[in-house]
Short mmCIF file of C-alpha atoms in Angstrom, two decimals:
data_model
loop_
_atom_site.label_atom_id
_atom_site.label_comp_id
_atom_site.label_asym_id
_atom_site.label_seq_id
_atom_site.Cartn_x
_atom_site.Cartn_y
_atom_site.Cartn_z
CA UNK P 1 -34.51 18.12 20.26
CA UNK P 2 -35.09 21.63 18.27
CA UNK P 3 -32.78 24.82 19.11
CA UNK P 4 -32.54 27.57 17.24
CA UNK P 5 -29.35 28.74 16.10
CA UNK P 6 -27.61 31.84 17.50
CA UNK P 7 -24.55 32.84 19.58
CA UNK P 8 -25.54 30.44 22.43
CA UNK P 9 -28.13 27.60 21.28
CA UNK P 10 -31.38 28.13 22.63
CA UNK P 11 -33.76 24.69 22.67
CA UNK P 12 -37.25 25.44 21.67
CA UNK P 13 -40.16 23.30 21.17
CA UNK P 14 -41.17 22.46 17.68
CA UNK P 15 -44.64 24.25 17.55
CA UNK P 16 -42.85 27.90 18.46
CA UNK P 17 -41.20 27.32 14.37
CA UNK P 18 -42.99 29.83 12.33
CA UNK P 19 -40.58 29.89 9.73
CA UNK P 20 -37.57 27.39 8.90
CA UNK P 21 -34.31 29.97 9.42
CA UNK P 22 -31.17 29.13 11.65
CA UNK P 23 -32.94 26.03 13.15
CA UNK P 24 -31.18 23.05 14.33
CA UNK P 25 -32.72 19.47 14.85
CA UNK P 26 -31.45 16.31 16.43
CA UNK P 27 -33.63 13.37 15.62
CA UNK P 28 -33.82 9.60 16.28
CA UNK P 29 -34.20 7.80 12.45
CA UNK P 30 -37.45 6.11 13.58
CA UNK P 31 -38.87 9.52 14.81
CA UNK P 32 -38.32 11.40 11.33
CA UNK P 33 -41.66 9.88 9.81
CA UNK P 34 -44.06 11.77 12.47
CA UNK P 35 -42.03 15.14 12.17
CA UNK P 36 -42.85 17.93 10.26
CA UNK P 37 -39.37 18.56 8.65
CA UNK P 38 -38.95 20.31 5.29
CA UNK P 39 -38.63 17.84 2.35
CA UNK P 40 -34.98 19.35 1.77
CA UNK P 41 -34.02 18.50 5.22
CA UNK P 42 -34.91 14.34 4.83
CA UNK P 43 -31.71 12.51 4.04
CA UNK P 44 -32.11 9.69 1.94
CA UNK P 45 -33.32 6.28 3.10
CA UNK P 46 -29.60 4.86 1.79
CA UNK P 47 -27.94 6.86 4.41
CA UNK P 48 -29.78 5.81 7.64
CA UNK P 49 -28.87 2.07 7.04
CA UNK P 50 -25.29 2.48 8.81
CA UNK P 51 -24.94 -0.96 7.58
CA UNK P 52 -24.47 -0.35 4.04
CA UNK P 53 -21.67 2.16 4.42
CA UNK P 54 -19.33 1.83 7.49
CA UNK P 55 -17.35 5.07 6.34
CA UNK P 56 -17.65 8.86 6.71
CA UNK P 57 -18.68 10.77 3.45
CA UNK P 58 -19.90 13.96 2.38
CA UNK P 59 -22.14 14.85 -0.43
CA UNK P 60 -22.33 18.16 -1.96
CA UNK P 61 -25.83 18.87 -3.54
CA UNK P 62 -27.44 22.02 -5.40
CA UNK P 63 -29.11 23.10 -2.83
CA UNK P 64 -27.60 20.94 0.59
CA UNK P 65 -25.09 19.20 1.78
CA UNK P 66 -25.63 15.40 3.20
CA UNK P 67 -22.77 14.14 5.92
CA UNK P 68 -22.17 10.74 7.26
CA UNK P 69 -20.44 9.65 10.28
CA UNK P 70 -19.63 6.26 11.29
CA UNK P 71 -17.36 7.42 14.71
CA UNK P 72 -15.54 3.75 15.22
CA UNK P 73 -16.27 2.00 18.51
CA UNK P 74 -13.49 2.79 21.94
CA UNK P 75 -13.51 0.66 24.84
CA UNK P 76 -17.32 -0.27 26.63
CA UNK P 77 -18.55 1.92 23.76
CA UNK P 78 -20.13 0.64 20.66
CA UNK P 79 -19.69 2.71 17.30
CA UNK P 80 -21.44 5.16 16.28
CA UNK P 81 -23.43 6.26 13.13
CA UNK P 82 -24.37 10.03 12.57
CA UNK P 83 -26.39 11.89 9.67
CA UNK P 84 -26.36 14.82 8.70
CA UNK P 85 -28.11 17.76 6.37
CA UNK P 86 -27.60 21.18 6.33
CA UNK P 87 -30.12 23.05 3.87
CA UNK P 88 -30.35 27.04 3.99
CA UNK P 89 -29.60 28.05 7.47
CA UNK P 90 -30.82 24.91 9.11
CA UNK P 91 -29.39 21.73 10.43
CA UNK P 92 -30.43 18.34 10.67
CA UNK P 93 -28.81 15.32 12.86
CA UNK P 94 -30.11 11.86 12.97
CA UNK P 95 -29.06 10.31 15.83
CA UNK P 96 -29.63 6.60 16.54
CA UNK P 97 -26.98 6.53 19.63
CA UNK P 98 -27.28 9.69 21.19
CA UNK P 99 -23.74 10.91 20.17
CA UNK P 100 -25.24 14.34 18.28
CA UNK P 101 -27.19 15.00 21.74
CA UNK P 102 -23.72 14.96 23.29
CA UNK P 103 -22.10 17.13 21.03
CA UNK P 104 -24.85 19.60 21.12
CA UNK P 105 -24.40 19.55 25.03
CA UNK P 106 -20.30 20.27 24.36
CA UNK P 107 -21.01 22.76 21.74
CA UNK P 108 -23.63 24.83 24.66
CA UNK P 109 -20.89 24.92 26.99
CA UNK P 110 -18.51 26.28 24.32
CA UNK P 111 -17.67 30.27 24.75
CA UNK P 112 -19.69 32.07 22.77
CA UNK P 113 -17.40 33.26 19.42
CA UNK P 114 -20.03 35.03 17.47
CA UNK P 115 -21.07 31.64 15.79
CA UNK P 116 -24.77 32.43 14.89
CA UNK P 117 -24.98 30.50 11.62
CA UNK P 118 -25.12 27.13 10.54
CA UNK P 119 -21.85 26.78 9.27
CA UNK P 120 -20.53 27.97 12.72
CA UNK P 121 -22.59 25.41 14.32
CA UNK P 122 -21.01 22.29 12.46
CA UNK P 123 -17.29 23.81 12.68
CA UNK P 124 -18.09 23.53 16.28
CA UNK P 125 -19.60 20.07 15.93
CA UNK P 126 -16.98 18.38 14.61
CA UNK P 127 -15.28 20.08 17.43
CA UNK P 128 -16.85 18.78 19.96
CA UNK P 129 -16.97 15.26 18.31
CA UNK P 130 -12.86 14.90 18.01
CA UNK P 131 -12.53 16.93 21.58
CA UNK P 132 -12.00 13.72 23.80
CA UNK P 133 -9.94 11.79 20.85
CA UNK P 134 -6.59 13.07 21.86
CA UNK P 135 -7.29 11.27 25.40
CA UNK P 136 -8.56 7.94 23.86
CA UNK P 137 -5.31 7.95 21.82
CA UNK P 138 -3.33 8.20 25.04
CA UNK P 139 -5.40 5.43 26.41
CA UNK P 140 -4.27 3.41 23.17
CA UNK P 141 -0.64 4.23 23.99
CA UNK P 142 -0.57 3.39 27.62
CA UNK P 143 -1.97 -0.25 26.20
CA UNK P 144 0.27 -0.51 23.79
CA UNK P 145 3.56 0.13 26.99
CA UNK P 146 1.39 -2.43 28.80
CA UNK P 147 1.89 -5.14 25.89
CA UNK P 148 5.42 -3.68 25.70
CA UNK P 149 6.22 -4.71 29.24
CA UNK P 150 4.42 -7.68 29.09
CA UNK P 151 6.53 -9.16 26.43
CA UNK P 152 10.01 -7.78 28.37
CA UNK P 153 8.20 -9.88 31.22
CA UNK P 154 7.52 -13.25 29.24
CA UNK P 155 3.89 -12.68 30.12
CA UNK P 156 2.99 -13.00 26.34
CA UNK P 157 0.03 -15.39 26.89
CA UNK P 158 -2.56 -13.73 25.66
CA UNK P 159 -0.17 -11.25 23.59
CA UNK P 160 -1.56 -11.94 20.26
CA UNK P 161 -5.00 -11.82 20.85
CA UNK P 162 -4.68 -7.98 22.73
CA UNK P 163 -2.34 -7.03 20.44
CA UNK P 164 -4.34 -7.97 17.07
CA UNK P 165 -7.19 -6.56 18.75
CA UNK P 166 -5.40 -2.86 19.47
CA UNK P 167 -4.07 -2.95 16.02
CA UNK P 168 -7.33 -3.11 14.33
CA UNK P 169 -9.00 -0.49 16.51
CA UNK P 170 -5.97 1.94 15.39
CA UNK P 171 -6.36 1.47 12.05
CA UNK P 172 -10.02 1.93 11.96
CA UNK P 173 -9.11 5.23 13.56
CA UNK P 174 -6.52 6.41 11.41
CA UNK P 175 -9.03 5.27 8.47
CA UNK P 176 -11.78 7.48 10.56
CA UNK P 177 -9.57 10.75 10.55
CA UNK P 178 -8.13 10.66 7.48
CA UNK P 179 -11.98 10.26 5.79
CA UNK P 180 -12.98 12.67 8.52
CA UNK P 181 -10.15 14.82 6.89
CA UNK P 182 -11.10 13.91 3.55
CA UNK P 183 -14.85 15.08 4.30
CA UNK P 184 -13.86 18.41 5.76
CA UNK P 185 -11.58 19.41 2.69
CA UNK P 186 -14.48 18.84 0.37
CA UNK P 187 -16.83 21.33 2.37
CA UNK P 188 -13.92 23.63 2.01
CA UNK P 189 -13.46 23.19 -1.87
CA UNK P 190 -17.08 23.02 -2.33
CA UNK P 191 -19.61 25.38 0.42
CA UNK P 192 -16.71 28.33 0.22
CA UNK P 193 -19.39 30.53 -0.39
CA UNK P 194 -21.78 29.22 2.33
CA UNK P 195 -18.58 29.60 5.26
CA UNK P 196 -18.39 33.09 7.07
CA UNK P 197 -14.99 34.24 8.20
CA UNK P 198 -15.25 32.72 11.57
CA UNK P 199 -16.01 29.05 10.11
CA UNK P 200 -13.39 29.57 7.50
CA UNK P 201 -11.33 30.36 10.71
CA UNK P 202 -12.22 27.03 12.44
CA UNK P 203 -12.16 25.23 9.71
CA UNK P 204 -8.76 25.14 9.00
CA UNK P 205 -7.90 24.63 12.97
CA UNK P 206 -10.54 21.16 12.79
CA UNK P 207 -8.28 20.08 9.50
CA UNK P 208 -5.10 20.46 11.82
CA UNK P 209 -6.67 18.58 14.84
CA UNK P 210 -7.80 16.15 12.44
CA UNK P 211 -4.01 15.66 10.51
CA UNK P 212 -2.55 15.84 14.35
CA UNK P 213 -4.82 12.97 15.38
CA UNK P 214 -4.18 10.91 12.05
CA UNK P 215 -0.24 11.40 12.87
CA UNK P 216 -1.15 10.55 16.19
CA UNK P 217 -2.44 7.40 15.12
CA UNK P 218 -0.12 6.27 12.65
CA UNK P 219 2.96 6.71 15.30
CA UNK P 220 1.00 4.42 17.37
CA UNK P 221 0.56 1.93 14.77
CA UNK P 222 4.54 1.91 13.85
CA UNK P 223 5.02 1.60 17.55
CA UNK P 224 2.70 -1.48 17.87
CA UNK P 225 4.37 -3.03 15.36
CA UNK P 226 7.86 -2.63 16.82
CA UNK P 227 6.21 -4.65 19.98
CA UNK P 228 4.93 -7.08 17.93
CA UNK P 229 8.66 -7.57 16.65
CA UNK P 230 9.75 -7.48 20.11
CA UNK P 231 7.43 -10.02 20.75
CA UNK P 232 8.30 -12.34 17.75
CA UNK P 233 12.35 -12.06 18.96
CA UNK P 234 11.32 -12.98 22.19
CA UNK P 235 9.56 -15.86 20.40
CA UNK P 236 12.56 -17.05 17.99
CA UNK P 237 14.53 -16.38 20.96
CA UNK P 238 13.08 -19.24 22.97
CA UNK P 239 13.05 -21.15 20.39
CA UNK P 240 16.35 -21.19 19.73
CA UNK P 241 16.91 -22.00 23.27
CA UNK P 242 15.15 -25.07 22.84
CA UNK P 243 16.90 -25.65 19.38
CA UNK P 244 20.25 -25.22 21.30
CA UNK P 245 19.15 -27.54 24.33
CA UNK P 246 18.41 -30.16 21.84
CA UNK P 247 21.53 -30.26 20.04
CA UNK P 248 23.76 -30.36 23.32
CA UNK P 249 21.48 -33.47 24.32
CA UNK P 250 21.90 -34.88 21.10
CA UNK P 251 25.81 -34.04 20.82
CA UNK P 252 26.42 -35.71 24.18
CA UNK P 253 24.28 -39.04 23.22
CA UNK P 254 25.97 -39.51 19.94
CA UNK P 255 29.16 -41.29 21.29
CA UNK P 256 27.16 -43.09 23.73
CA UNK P 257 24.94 -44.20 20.73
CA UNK P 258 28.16 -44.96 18.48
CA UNK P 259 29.69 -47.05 21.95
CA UNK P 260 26.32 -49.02 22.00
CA UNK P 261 25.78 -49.63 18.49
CA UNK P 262 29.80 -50.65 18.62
CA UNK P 263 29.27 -53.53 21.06
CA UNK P 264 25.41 -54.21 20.03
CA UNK P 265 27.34 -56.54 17.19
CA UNK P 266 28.37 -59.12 19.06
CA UNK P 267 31.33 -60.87 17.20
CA UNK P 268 32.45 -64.12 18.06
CA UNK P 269 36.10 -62.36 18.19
CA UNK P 270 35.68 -59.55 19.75
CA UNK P 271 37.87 -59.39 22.84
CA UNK P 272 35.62 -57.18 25.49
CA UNK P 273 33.01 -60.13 24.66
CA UNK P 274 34.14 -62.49 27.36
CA UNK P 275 36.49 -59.92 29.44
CA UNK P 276 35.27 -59.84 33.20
CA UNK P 277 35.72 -56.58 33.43
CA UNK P 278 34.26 -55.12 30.12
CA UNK P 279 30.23 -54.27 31.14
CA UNK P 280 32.10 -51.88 33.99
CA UNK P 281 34.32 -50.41 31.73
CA UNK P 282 31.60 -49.39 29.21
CA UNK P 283 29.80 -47.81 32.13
CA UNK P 284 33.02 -45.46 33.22
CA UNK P 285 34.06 -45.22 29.30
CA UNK P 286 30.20 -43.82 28.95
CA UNK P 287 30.24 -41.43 32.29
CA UNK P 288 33.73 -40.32 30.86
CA UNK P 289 32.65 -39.49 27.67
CA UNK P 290 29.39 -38.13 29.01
CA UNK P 291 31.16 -35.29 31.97
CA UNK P 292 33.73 -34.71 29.44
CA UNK P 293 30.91 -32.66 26.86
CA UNK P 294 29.45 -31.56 29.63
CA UNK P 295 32.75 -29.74 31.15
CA UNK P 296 33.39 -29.02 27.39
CA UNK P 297 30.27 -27.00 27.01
CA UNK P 298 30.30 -25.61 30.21
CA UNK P 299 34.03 -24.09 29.41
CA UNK P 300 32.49 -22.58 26.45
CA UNK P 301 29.25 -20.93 27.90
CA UNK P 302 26.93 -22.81 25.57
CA UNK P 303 24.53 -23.03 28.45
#
C-alpha cells in the first residue's frame, strides 16, 4: 500500500510517484525484492529476521533512521514484528502481519492536526499502535481478580499454570513499553532537528502514554504477585491443617500404643495375665483414654 503524506493520507498507486517526497509505504518483507523503492529506504536483511532480535530498537543513521517493533502477543493474537525506515520525507513499513495496515487505517480516521510530514505521521503511528493497550491491560487485571477469587474459593487447580502464564505476558509488556520508551527518547535526543513543533508536541504526550502504560503494568505485576502469596497461604494453610490432623491422631494413639506395648510383654507375673476380667478392661481403659483427648481437644478448639 502507497499514500502520500499530507493532512489526511491519500493512497495512491505506485506508478502515479514521479518523485520520492512525503511518500509512505507499507510492504510485506517478501514483496520488497519486486518494488522499486529507493536504496535508502531498504532496511537491512538483519532486521526482517524477527527471530534474531525479539526486542524494539531504534537506529539513528546519517542520513535515516531504522525502527524495530516486536509488539508482544495478547490473547488469540500472535506477536507481532514491524520495520521501519524513515529517509527524507518518506516512510517505509514492512509488515509481515498486517499490524502497520491497521495502524495506517487508525491513523486515517484520526482528526486532521496539520500533520503533513513524516515525522507527524510516525508520532501518530505509535499512536495508533499503543491506542487499544490501555484496554488489554484492563483485560489483564480483570484476570488477575479472576485468579484472586479463585484462590478465596479453593478453586486453585489450575492456579499455577494461569497464573505463570499471566505473569510472563506482563512482563513481556512492561519490557515492550519501557524499550518502546527507550526508542522514542532516542528519536528525541537524536532527529530534534527533523521534528516540527506539532511532533515535538506529540511526542512528549506518546512518552507519557508510554510511562502510564509501563506503570500500568508494573502495578499489575506487584498485584499478581500478592495473589500468588495469597495463593501460597492458602497452600501452607492446608497444609498445616493436615499437619495438625496428624498430630491429634497421633497424640490420641500414643497411650493406646504405650497400653499395648505394656501388655504385649507377657510376664509370667503379671497379674491382668490370668484375671477374667482384664481383655474388657483394656477395651474401656482404651475407649476412656481415647474420648478423654477427644473431649480434651474439643474443649480447646484444636479442631
Amino acid at each position: 500500500m502507497y499514500y502520500c503524506i499530507a493532512e489526511t493520507l491519500k493512497p495512491i498507486q505506485p506508478e502515479e510517484i514521479s518523485r520520492w517526497e512525503k511518500i509512505a509505504v507499507i510492504l510485506k518483507s517478501e514483496d520488497i525484492v519486486h518494488s522499486n523503492l529507493p536504496s535508502a529506504l531498504l532496511p537491512p536483511d538483519s532486521m526482517l529476521s524477527p527471530g534474531k532480535n525479539t526486542g524494539c530498537r531504534l537506529m539513528v543513521e546519517q542520513n535515516r533512521i531504522l525502527g524495530e517493533l516486536h509488539i508482544p502477543a495478547k490473547p488469540h493474537q500472535q506477536d507481532k514484528h514491524i520495520v521501519f525506515t524513515w529517509w527524507n520525507s518518506n516512510l517505509l513499513f514492512v509488515d509481515p502481519d498486517g499490524e502497520a495496515a491497521k495502524c495506517m487505517e487508525r491513523v486515517r480516521k484520526m482528526r486532521p492536526h496539520h500533520a503533513d510530514g513524516a515525522d507527524d505521521l510516525l508520532m501518530d503511528f505509535y499512536l495508533a499502535l499503543i491506542t487499544d493497550d490501555l484496554s488489554h491491560i484492563q483485560n489483564m487485571e480483570e484476570r488477575i481478580s479472576g485468579l484472586e477469587q479463585m484462590v478465596l474459593d479453593n478453586r486453585t487447580e489450575k492456579f499455577i499454570s494461569q497464573m505463570s502464564h499471566l505473569r510472563k505476558e506482563l512482563n513481556q509488556h512492561n519490557r515492550y513499553y519501557a524499550q518502546m520508551n527507550d526508542m522514542v527518547v532516542t528519536l528525541q535526543e537524536n532527529a530534534t532537528d527533523l521534528l516540527d513543533e506539532c511532533s515535538s508536541g506529540r511526542l512528549q504526550y506518546i512518552l507519557r502514554r508510554l510511562n502510564r502504560l509501563q506503570e500500568e503494568t508494573q502495578m499489575l505485576r506487584e498485584y499478581a504477585s500478592q495473589v500468588s502469596s495469597e495463593y501460597q497461604a492458602q497452600v501452607d494453610l492446608g497444609q498445616n491443617r493436615i499437619m495438625k490432623l496428624l498430630t491429634i491422631v497421633t497424640t490420641i494413639f500414643m497411650p493406646l500404643s504405650l497400653i499395648a506395648g505394656w501388655y504385649g510383654m507377657n510376664f509370667v507375673n503379671m497379674p491382668e495375665l490370668h484375671w477374667v476380667y482384664g481383655y474388657p478392661a483394656v477395651i474401656v481403659l482404651s475407649a476412656l483414654i481415647a474420648g478423654g483427648c477427644i473431649y480434651y481437644f474439643k474443649k480447646k478448639r484444636y479442631w
